mmCIF file of C-alpha atoms and ligand atoms in Angstrom:
data_model
loop_
_atom_site.group_PDB
_atom_site.id
_atom_site.type_symbol
_atom_site.label_atom_id
_atom_site.label_comp_id
_atom_site.label_asym_id
_atom_site.label_seq_id
_atom_site.Cartn_x
_atom_site.Cartn_y
_atom_site.Cartn_z
ATOM 1 C CA UNK V 184 105.005 15.898 230.085
ATOM 2 C CA UNK V 185 104.933 12.128 229.733
ATOM 3 C CA UNK V 186 101.608 11.978 227.880
ATOM 4 C CA UNK V 187 99.979 14.036 225.126
ATOM 5 C CA UNK V 188 96.482 14.892 223.886
ATOM 6 C CA UNK V 189 96.238 12.779 220.714
ATOM 7 C CA UNK V 190 96.116 15.842 218.423
ATOM 8 C CA UNK V 191 99.598 16.718 219.734
ATOM 9 C CA UNK V 192 101.023 13.212 219.243
ATOM 10 C CA UNK V 193 104.832 13.307 219.116
ATOM 11 C CA UNK V 194 107.071 11.300 216.780
ATOM 12 C CA UNK V 195 107.121 7.692 218.013
ATOM 13 C CA UNK V 196 106.656 4.131 216.834
ATOM 14 C CA UNK V 197 104.350 2.791 219.564
ATOM 15 C CA UNK V 198 101.907 4.211 222.119
ATOM 16 C CA UNK V 199 99.204 3.498 224.640
ATOM 17 C CA UNK V 200 95.885 5.257 224.061
ATOM 18 C CA UNK V 201 93.166 5.816 226.654
ATOM 19 C CA UNK V 202 91.415 8.307 228.896
ATOM 20 C CA UNK V 203 92.620 8.911 231.558
ATOM 21 C CA UNK V 204 96.153 7.992 230.533
ATOM 22 C CA UNK V 205 98.490 9.927 232.843
ATOM 23 C CA UNK V 206 98.745 6.986 235.256
ATOM 24 C CA UNK V 207 99.820 4.455 232.607
ATOM 25 C CA UNK V 208 102.997 2.495 233.311
ATOM 26 C CA UNK V 209 103.185 1.149 229.737
ATOM 27 C CA UNK V 210 105.598 3.830 228.378
ATOM 28 C CA UNK V 211 108.103 3.143 231.185
ATOM 29 C CA UNK V 212 107.765 -0.602 230.652
ATOM 30 C CA UNK V 213 108.158 -0.617 226.856
ATOM 31 C CA UNK V 214 110.848 2.075 226.701
ATOM 32 C CA UNK V 215 112.883 0.107 229.263
ATOM 33 C CA UNK V 216 112.557 -2.965 227.035
ATOM 34 C CA UNK V 217 113.738 -1.021 223.943
ATOM 35 C CA UNK V 218 116.683 0.381 225.880
ATOM 36 C CA UNK V 219 117.683 -3.050 227.186
ATOM 37 C CA UNK V 220 117.626 -4.511 223.663
ATOM 38 C CA UNK V 221 119.221 -1.368 222.110
ATOM 39 C CA UNK V 222 116.240 -0.884 219.829
ATOM 40 C CA UNK V 223 115.873 2.679 218.469
ATOM 41 C CA UNK V 224 112.143 2.813 219.227
ATOM 42 C CA UNK V 225 109.899 5.165 221.177
ATOM 43 C CA UNK V 226 106.670 4.402 223.086
ATOM 44 C CA UNK V 227 104.474 7.280 224.207
ATOM 45 C CA UNK V 228 101.069 7.825 225.852
ATOM 46 C CA UNK V 229 98.168 9.607 224.159
ATOM 47 C CA UNK V 230 94.961 10.789 225.755
ATOM 48 C CA UNK V 231 92.082 9.677 223.512
ATOM 49 C CA UNK V 232 88.510 10.172 224.760
ATOM 50 C CA UNK V 233 85.762 7.687 223.858
ATOM 51 C CA UNK V 234 84.480 8.228 220.319
ATOM 52 C CA UNK V 235 87.763 9.687 219.017
ATOM 53 C CA UNK V 236 89.757 6.511 218.463
ATOM 54 C CA UNK V 237 89.316 6.319 214.674
ATOM 55 C CA UNK V 238 90.571 9.899 214.222
ATOM 56 C CA UNK V 239 93.451 9.336 216.633
ATOM 57 C CA UNK V 240 94.507 6.134 214.862
ATOM 58 C CA UNK V 241 94.370 7.878 211.484
ATOM 59 C CA UNK V 242 96.790 10.501 212.828
ATOM 60 C CA UNK V 243 99.058 7.872 214.417
ATOM 61 C CA UNK V 244 99.172 5.999 211.105
ATOM 62 C CA UNK V 245 100.088 9.207 209.213
ATOM 63 C CA UNK V 246 102.855 9.843 211.753
ATOM 64 C CA UNK V 247 104.287 6.387 211.114
ATOM 65 C CA UNK V 248 103.255 4.685 214.367
ATOM 66 C CA UNK V 249 103.418 0.912 213.940
ATOM 67 C CA UNK V 250 101.293 -0.305 216.816
ATOM 68 C CA UNK V 251 99.324 0.833 219.839
ATOM 69 C CA UNK V 252 97.923 -0.558 223.033
ATOM 70 C CA UNK V 253 94.504 0.697 224.029
ATOM 71 C CA UNK V 254 93.008 0.855 227.479
ATOM 72 C CA UNK V 255 89.834 2.224 229.058
ATOM 73 C CA UNK V 256 87.444 3.248 227.523
ATOM 74 C CA UNK V 257 88.578 2.231 224.035
ATOM 75 C CA UNK V 258 88.878 -1.553 223.915
ATOM 76 C CA UNK V 259 85.565 -2.231 222.154
ATOM 77 C CA UNK V 260 86.091 0.694 219.746
ATOM 78 C CA UNK V 261 89.523 -0.732 218.941
ATOM 79 C CA UNK V 262 88.023 -4.045 217.869
ATOM 80 C CA UNK V 263 85.485 -2.270 215.652
ATOM 81 C CA UNK V 264 88.313 -0.293 213.968
ATOM 82 C CA UNK V 265 90.233 -3.401 212.908
ATOM 83 C CA UNK V 266 89.883 -5.239 209.594
ATOM 84 C CA UNK V 267 90.938 -8.509 211.220
ATOM 85 C CA UNK V 268 91.208 -9.794 214.775
ATOM 86 C CA UNK V 269 92.632 -12.755 216.668
ATOM 87 C CA UNK V 270 90.163 -15.407 217.860
ATOM 88 C CA UNK V 271 90.571 -14.378 221.515
ATOM 89 C CA UNK V 272 89.899 -10.695 220.727
ATOM 90 C CA UNK V 273 86.756 -11.744 218.850
ATOM 91 C CA UNK V 274 85.652 -13.970 221.727
ATOM 92 C CA UNK V 275 86.263 -11.372 224.437
ATOM 93 C CA UNK V 276 84.750 -8.655 222.251
ATOM 94 C CA UNK V 277 87.581 -6.241 223.028
ATOM 95 C CA UNK V 278 91.122 -5.504 221.848
ATOM 96 C CA UNK V 279 94.051 -4.024 223.749
ATOM 97 C CA UNK V 280 96.711 -4.349 221.029
ATOM 98 C CA UNK V 281 96.565 -3.009 217.461
ATOM 99 C CA UNK V 282 98.927 -3.442 214.527
ATOM 100 C CA UNK V 283 98.352 -0.237 212.560
ATOM 101 C CA UNK V 284 99.955 -1.417 209.330
ATOM 102 C CA UNK V 285 97.789 -4.549 209.106
ATOM 103 C CA UNK V 286 94.723 -3.016 210.813
ATOM 104 C CA UNK V 287 94.785 -6.117 213.009
ATOM 105 C CA UNK V 288 93.464 -6.379 216.578
ATOM 106 C CA UNK V 289 94.554 -8.692 219.364
ATOM 107 C CA UNK V 290 93.729 -9.179 223.032
ATOM 108 C CA UNK V 291 96.797 -9.887 225.148
ATOM 109 C CA UNK V 292 94.971 -9.348 228.473
ATOM 110 C CA UNK V 293 93.559 -12.887 228.347
ATOM 111 C CA UNK V 294 96.819 -14.772 227.634
ATOM 112 C CA UNK V 295 98.688 -12.262 229.832
ATOM 113 C CA UNK V 296 96.447 -13.176 232.748
ATOM 114 C CA UNK V 297 97.086 -16.893 232.127
ATOM 115 C CA UNK V 298 100.848 -16.257 231.982
ATOM 116 C CA UNK V 299 100.672 -14.473 235.354
ATOM 117 C CA UNK V 300 98.673 -17.407 236.710
ATOM 118 C CA UNK V 301 101.340 -19.862 235.556
ATOM 119 C CA UNK V 302 103.961 -17.776 237.350
ATOM 120 C CA UNK V 303 101.907 -18.191 240.526
ATOM 121 C CA UNK V 304 102.117 -21.948 240.071
ATOM 122 C CA UNK V 305 98.472 -22.278 239.029
ATOM 123 C CA UNK V 306 99.040 -23.090 235.385
ATOM 124 C CA UNK V 307 99.023 -26.841 235.687
ATOM 125 C CA UNK V 308 95.635 -28.193 236.563
ATOM 126 C CA UNK V 309 92.475 -26.128 236.255
ATOM 127 C CA UNK V 310 90.344 -25.709 239.373
ATOM 128 C CA UNK V 311 87.529 -23.512 240.613
ATOM 129 C CA UNK V 312 87.739 -19.726 240.328
ATOM 130 C CA UNK V 313 85.692 -16.857 241.705
ATOM 131 C CA UNK V 314 85.927 -13.761 239.488
ATOM 132 C CA UNK V 315 84.680 -10.423 240.811
ATOM 133 C CA UNK V 316 83.454 -7.864 238.280
ATOM 134 C CA UNK V 317 81.951 -8.009 234.813
ATOM 135 C CA UNK V 318 83.790 -5.231 232.974
ATOM 136 C CA UNK V 319 86.352 -5.490 230.195
ATOM 137 C CA UNK V 320 89.132 -7.186 232.135
ATOM 138 C CA UNK V 321 86.702 -9.549 233.874
ATOM 139 C CA UNK V 322 85.543 -10.678 230.427
ATOM 140 C CA UNK V 323 89.141 -11.422 229.385
ATOM 141 C CA UNK V 324 89.819 -13.319 232.634
ATOM 142 C CA UNK V 325 86.585 -15.316 232.529
ATOM 143 C CA UNK V 326 87.058 -16.392 228.900
ATOM 144 C CA UNK V 327 90.721 -17.233 229.474
ATOM 145 C CA UNK V 328 89.922 -19.383 232.528
ATOM 146 C CA UNK V 329 86.973 -21.108 230.870
ATOM 147 C CA UNK V 330 89.033 -21.861 227.750
ATOM 148 C CA UNK V 331 91.722 -23.387 230.000
ATOM 149 C CA UNK V 332 89.186 -25.734 231.621
ATOM 150 C CA UNK V 333 88.488 -23.885 234.885
ATOM 151 C CA UNK V 334 85.037 -23.791 236.389
ATOM 152 C CA UNK V 335 84.257 -20.139 237.017
ATOM 153 C CA UNK V 336 81.813 -18.361 239.305
ATOM 154 C CA UNK V 337 81.412 -14.724 238.337
ATOM 155 C CA UNK V 338 79.965 -12.086 240.647
ATOM 156 C CA UNK V 339 79.129 -8.466 239.854
ATOM 157 C CA UNK V 340 77.387 -5.835 241.951
ATOM 158 C CA UNK V 341 74.857 -5.548 239.110
ATOM 159 C CA UNK V 342 73.630 -9.166 238.727
ATOM 160 C CA UNK V 343 72.443 -8.586 235.158
ATOM 161 C CA UNK V 344 76.074 -7.871 234.185
ATOM 162 C CA UNK V 345 77.412 -11.160 235.569
ATOM 163 C CA UNK V 346 74.445 -13.047 234.059
ATOM 164 C CA UNK V 347 75.220 -11.608 230.614
ATOM 165 C CA UNK V 348 78.900 -12.484 230.935
ATOM 166 C CA UNK V 349 78.159 -16.034 232.105
ATOM 167 C CA UNK V 350 75.695 -16.561 229.257
ATOM 168 C CA UNK V 351 78.282 -15.351 226.718
ATOM 169 C CA UNK V 352 80.994 -17.606 228.134
ATOM 170 C CA UNK V 353 78.898 -20.770 228.279
ATOM 171 C CA UNK V 354 78.786 -23.986 230.314
ATOM 172 C CA UNK V 355 81.620 -23.845 232.831
ATOM 173 C CA UNK V 356 80.845 -20.246 233.853
ATOM 174 C CA UNK V 357 78.067 -19.459 236.295
ATOM 175 C CA UNK V 358 76.842 -16.134 237.603
ATOM 176 C CA UNK V 359 76.545 -16.103 241.413
ATOM 177 C CA UNK V 360 74.453 -13.834 243.616
ATOM 178 C CA UNK V 361 77.042 -13.479 246.369
ATOM 179 C CA UNK V 362 80.849 -13.454 246.153
ATOM 180 C CA UNK V 363 81.486 -16.537 248.263
ATOM 181 C CA UNK V 364 85.100 -17.725 248.364
ATOM 182 C CA UNK V 365 84.046 -21.146 249.690
ATOM 183 C CA UNK V 366 85.717 -23.876 247.639
ATOM 184 C CA UNK V 367 87.556 -21.530 245.255
ATOM 185 C CA UNK V 368 91.187 -22.281 244.355
ATOM 186 C CA UNK V 369 91.560 -18.828 242.863
ATOM 187 C CA UNK V 370 89.869 -15.519 243.670
ATOM 188 C CA UNK V 371 90.383 -12.708 241.161
ATOM 189 C CA UNK V 372 89.373 -9.126 241.786
ATOM 190 C CA UNK V 373 88.644 -7.719 238.325
ATOM 191 C CA UNK V 374 86.636 -4.772 239.653
ATOM 192 C CA UNK V 375 87.923 -1.230 239.764
ATOM 193 C CA UNK V 376 86.724 -0.897 243.388
ATOM 194 C CA UNK V 377 90.267 -0.445 244.691
ATOM 195 C CA UNK V 378 90.717 2.752 242.691
ATOM 196 C CA UNK V 379 88.194 4.314 245.098
ATOM 197 C CA UNK V 380 89.705 2.542 248.129
ATOM 198 C CA UNK V 381 86.717 0.173 248.124
ATOM 199 C CA UNK V 382 86.618 -3.630 248.453
ATOM 200 C CA UNK V 383 84.070 -6.056 246.938
ATOM 201 C CA UNK V 384 82.083 -7.758 249.748
ATOM 202 C CA UNK V 385 83.720 -11.201 249.520
ATOM 203 C CA UNK V 386 82.571 -13.861 251.998
ATOM 204 C CA UNK V 387 85.984 -15.184 252.965
ATOM 205 C CA UNK V 388 85.018 -17.573 255.767
ATOM 206 C CA UNK V 389 85.014 -20.823 253.781
ATOM 207 C CA UNK V 390 88.054 -19.996 251.658
ATOM 208 C CA UNK V 391 90.596 -22.772 251.248
ATOM 209 C CA UNK V 392 93.848 -22.120 253.097
ATOM 210 C CA UNK V 393 95.768 -22.613 249.855
ATOM 211 C CA UNK V 394 93.476 -20.445 247.742
ATOM 212 C CA UNK V 395 95.322 -17.927 245.621
ATOM 213 C CA UNK V 396 94.192 -14.309 245.420
ATOM 214 C CA UNK V 397 94.913 -11.878 242.613
ATOM 215 C CA UNK V 398 93.868 -8.258 242.181
ATOM 216 C CA UNK V 399 94.206 -7.039 238.592
ATOM 217 C CA UNK V 400 94.832 -3.512 239.852
ATOM 218 C CA UNK V 401 98.392 -2.726 240.812
ATOM 219 C CA UNK V 402 100.166 -0.713 243.463
ATOM 220 C CA UNK V 403 98.038 1.206 245.959
ATOM 221 C CA UNK V 404 94.748 0.338 244.224
ATOM 222 C CA UNK V 405 95.294 -3.363 244.977
ATOM 223 C CA UNK V 406 96.071 -2.891 248.661
ATOM 224 C CA UNK V 407 92.518 -2.869 250.178
ATOM 225 C CA UNK V 408 91.597 -6.191 248.543
ATOM 226 C CA UNK V 409 94.906 -7.901 249.235
ATOM 227 C CA UNK V 410 94.724 -6.682 252.839
ATOM 228 C CA UNK V 411 91.208 -8.141 253.246
ATOM 229 C CA UNK V 412 92.477 -11.477 251.906
ATOM 230 C CA UNK V 413 95.527 -11.373 254.165
ATOM 231 C CA UNK V 414 93.296 -10.862 257.234
ATOM 232 C CA UNK V 415 91.768 -14.240 256.357
ATOM 233 C CA UNK V 416 95.180 -15.831 256.038
ATOM 234 C CA UNK V 417 95.297 -15.783 252.235
ATOM 235 C CA UNK V 418 98.235 -14.574 250.220
ATOM 236 C CA UNK V 419 97.932 -12.813 246.930
ATOM 237 C CA UNK V 420 99.502 -10.596 244.326
ATOM 238 C CA UNK V 421 98.570 -7.478 242.446
ATOM 239 C CA UNK V 422 98.206 -7.002 238.678
ATOM 240 C CA UNK V 423 101.838 -6.082 237.961
ATOM 241 C CA UNK V 424 102.761 -9.564 236.623
ATOM 242 C CA UNK V 425 99.728 -9.491 234.315
ATOM 243 C CA UNK V 426 100.572 -5.964 233.173
ATOM 244 C CA UNK V 427 104.071 -7.118 232.236
ATOM 245 C CA UNK V 428 102.794 -10.280 230.538
ATOM 246 C CA UNK V 429 100.187 -8.484 228.406
ATOM 247 C CA UNK V 430 102.792 -5.857 227.459
ATOM 248 C CA UNK V 431 105.400 -8.490 226.662
ATOM 249 C CA UNK V 432 102.964 -10.379 224.432
ATOM 250 C CA UNK V 433 102.107 -7.150 222.576
ATOM 251 C CA UNK V 434 105.841 -6.390 222.193
ATOM 252 C CA UNK V 435 106.462 -9.866 220.779
ATOM 253 C CA UNK V 436 103.525 -9.623 218.380
ATOM 254 C CA UNK V 437 104.775 -6.306 216.995
ATOM 255 C CA UNK V 438 108.497 -7.015 216.930
ATOM 256 C CA UNK V 439 108.743 -10.774 216.502
ATOM 257 C CA UNK V 440 111.373 -11.143 219.195
ATOM 258 C CA UNK V 441 111.316 -12.114 222.860
ATOM 259 C CA UNK V 442 110.475 -9.368 225.357
ATOM 260 C CA UNK V 443 112.763 -8.812 228.374
ATOM 261 C CA UNK V 444 110.116 -9.448 231.037
ATOM 262 C CA UNK V 445 112.450 -8.937 234.004
ATOM 263 C CA UNK V 446 113.492 -5.502 232.727
ATOM 264 C CA UNK V 447 109.858 -4.593 232.113
ATOM 265 C CA UNK V 448 108.831 -5.641 235.621
ATOM 266 C CA UNK V 449 111.670 -3.686 237.217
ATOM 267 C CA UNK V 450 110.612 -0.592 235.244
ATOM 268 C CA UNK V 451 107.148 -0.531 236.819
ATOM 269 C CA UNK V 452 107.962 -1.424 240.426
HETATM 270 P P1 NDP G 129 85.720 -1.722 233.791
HETATM 271 O O1 NDP G 129 85.331 -0.316 234.083
HETATM 272 O O2 NDP G 129 85.463 -2.288 232.436
HETATM 273 O O3 NDP G 129 84.964 -2.686 234.849
HETATM 274 C C1 NDP G 129 85.010 -2.399 236.211
HETATM 275 C C2 NDP G 129 84.131 -3.402 236.965
HETATM 276 O O4 NDP G 129 84.284 -3.141 238.360
HETATM 277 C C3 NDP G 129 82.634 -3.301 236.663
HETATM 278 O O5 NDP G 129 82.068 -4.589 236.720
HETATM 279 C C4 NDP G 129 82.142 -2.414 237.825
HETATM 280 O O6 NDP G 129 80.795 -2.556 238.104
HETATM 281 C C5 NDP G 129 82.981 -2.977 238.941
HETATM 282 N N1 NDP G 129 83.082 -2.121 240.112
HETATM 283 C C6 NDP G 129 83.557 -0.851 240.158
HETATM 284 N N2 NDP G 129 83.528 -0.399 241.430
HETATM 285 C C7 NDP G 129 83.021 -1.416 242.195
HETATM 286 C C8 NDP G 129 82.745 -1.554 243.586
HETATM 287 N N3 NDP G 129 82.981 -0.564 244.445
HETATM 288 N N4 NDP G 129 82.262 -2.733 244.018
HETATM 289 C C9 NDP G 129 82.022 -3.739 243.159
HETATM 290 N N5 NDP G 129 82.239 -3.667 241.826
HETATM 291 C C10 NDP G 129 82.748 -2.517 241.365
HETATM 292 O O7 NDP G 129 87.264 -1.827 234.168
HETATM 293 P P2 NDP G 129 88.344 -2.910 233.690
HETATM 294 O O8 NDP G 129 87.700 -4.244 233.695
HETATM 295 O O9 NDP G 129 89.021 -2.486 232.452
HETATM 296 O O10 NDP G 129 89.425 -2.797 234.852
HETATM 297 C C11 NDP G 129 89.186 -3.342 236.142
HETATM 298 C C12 NDP G 129 90.477 -3.326 236.947
HETATM 299 O O11 NDP G 129 91.450 -4.156 236.320
HETATM 300 C C13 NDP G 129 91.113 -1.935 237.063
HETATM 301 O O12 NDP G 129 91.632 -1.801 238.371
HETATM 302 C C14 NDP G 129 92.240 -1.980 236.043
HETATM 303 O O13 NDP G 129 93.306 -1.127 236.404
HETATM 304 C C15 NDP G 129 92.660 -3.436 236.128
HETATM 305 N N6 NDP G 129 93.305 -3.935 234.930
HETATM 306 C C16 NDP G 129 94.574 -4.469 235.044
HETATM 307 C C17 NDP G 129 95.213 -4.989 233.956
HETATM 308 C C18 NDP G 129 96.588 -5.557 234.133
HETATM 309 O O14 NDP G 129 97.256 -5.819 233.125
HETATM 310 N N7 NDP G 129 97.028 -5.781 235.350
HETATM 311 C C19 NDP G 129 94.611 -5.010 232.606
HETATM 312 C C20 NDP G 129 93.269 -4.435 232.587
HETATM 313 C C21 NDP G 129 92.660 -3.927 233.714
HETATM 314 P P3 NDP G 129 79.690 -1.549 237.437
HETATM 315 O O15 NDP G 129 79.603 -1.977 235.991
HETATM 316 O O16 NDP G 129 78.473 -1.807 238.227
HETATM 317 O O17 NDP G 129 80.244 -0.159 237.582
#
């Protein structure tokens, strides 16, 4: 078994916690990095339902774990658990990376997204972005883009969700009633629609020919959205580069040394 209920946590130094967790690629990615750098470390996956994070972290700490990543549905709980947090974790209101010895929380989704954007050649000058969704990862993406000077339109199927997110982010972020790609340089699918084979109802007609499309989901879950974009002549990428970047930034925060991003990417493809 490659994951464990948290009460049966094995000996390890690092882990990813969430529910569900069986699908997580983080153990493969981090263990490949340790192997490449000949580090005697272990990274495992623990199933932790909502409401049980404090107990799970207490056990991990007793077992000598040094750090954990957290994913759905624990990112807000993780921030509440910490004694201190990075400015971006505070701003997003969620943490995906914890240092157990310092009880410190960080959010590497936001800078990880920006790193993936730079790799796509969109790091230089900020433009106009359309972000779909208003959940945890949409918050990280919207704040990261706004902080980098982008103007952001955010759409969610429940308009009150996008309105709340836009109000929290401030000036350069506006909630929109329809997901219109007209004029956007970047279109980001931060919904989980693809997990159900669904696609947000983007109006692609006015999209710029050079617009860049990114789905934060990876593998099969990203295919419906990327296919819809491709039918309109737009090219895009899935969330694998962001997954590697957020994992690499967590690795570097914990271990203070550069992460082997190429090895990590190969491990999840
Ligand atoms: P959340 O559950 O926090 O948010 C999901 C969002 O998607 C909500 O706004 C939800 O709306 C919306 N949504 C779900 N289904 C549909 C649909 N059929 N049509 C329109 N909107 C829909 O999830 P996360 O933000 O944590 O994750 C979103 C995606 O990003 C997932 O695919 C996840 O795997 C991926 N991700 C990738 C990362 C990476 O490193 N590449 C990092 C983090 C996430 P409502 O509230 O109305 O349900």
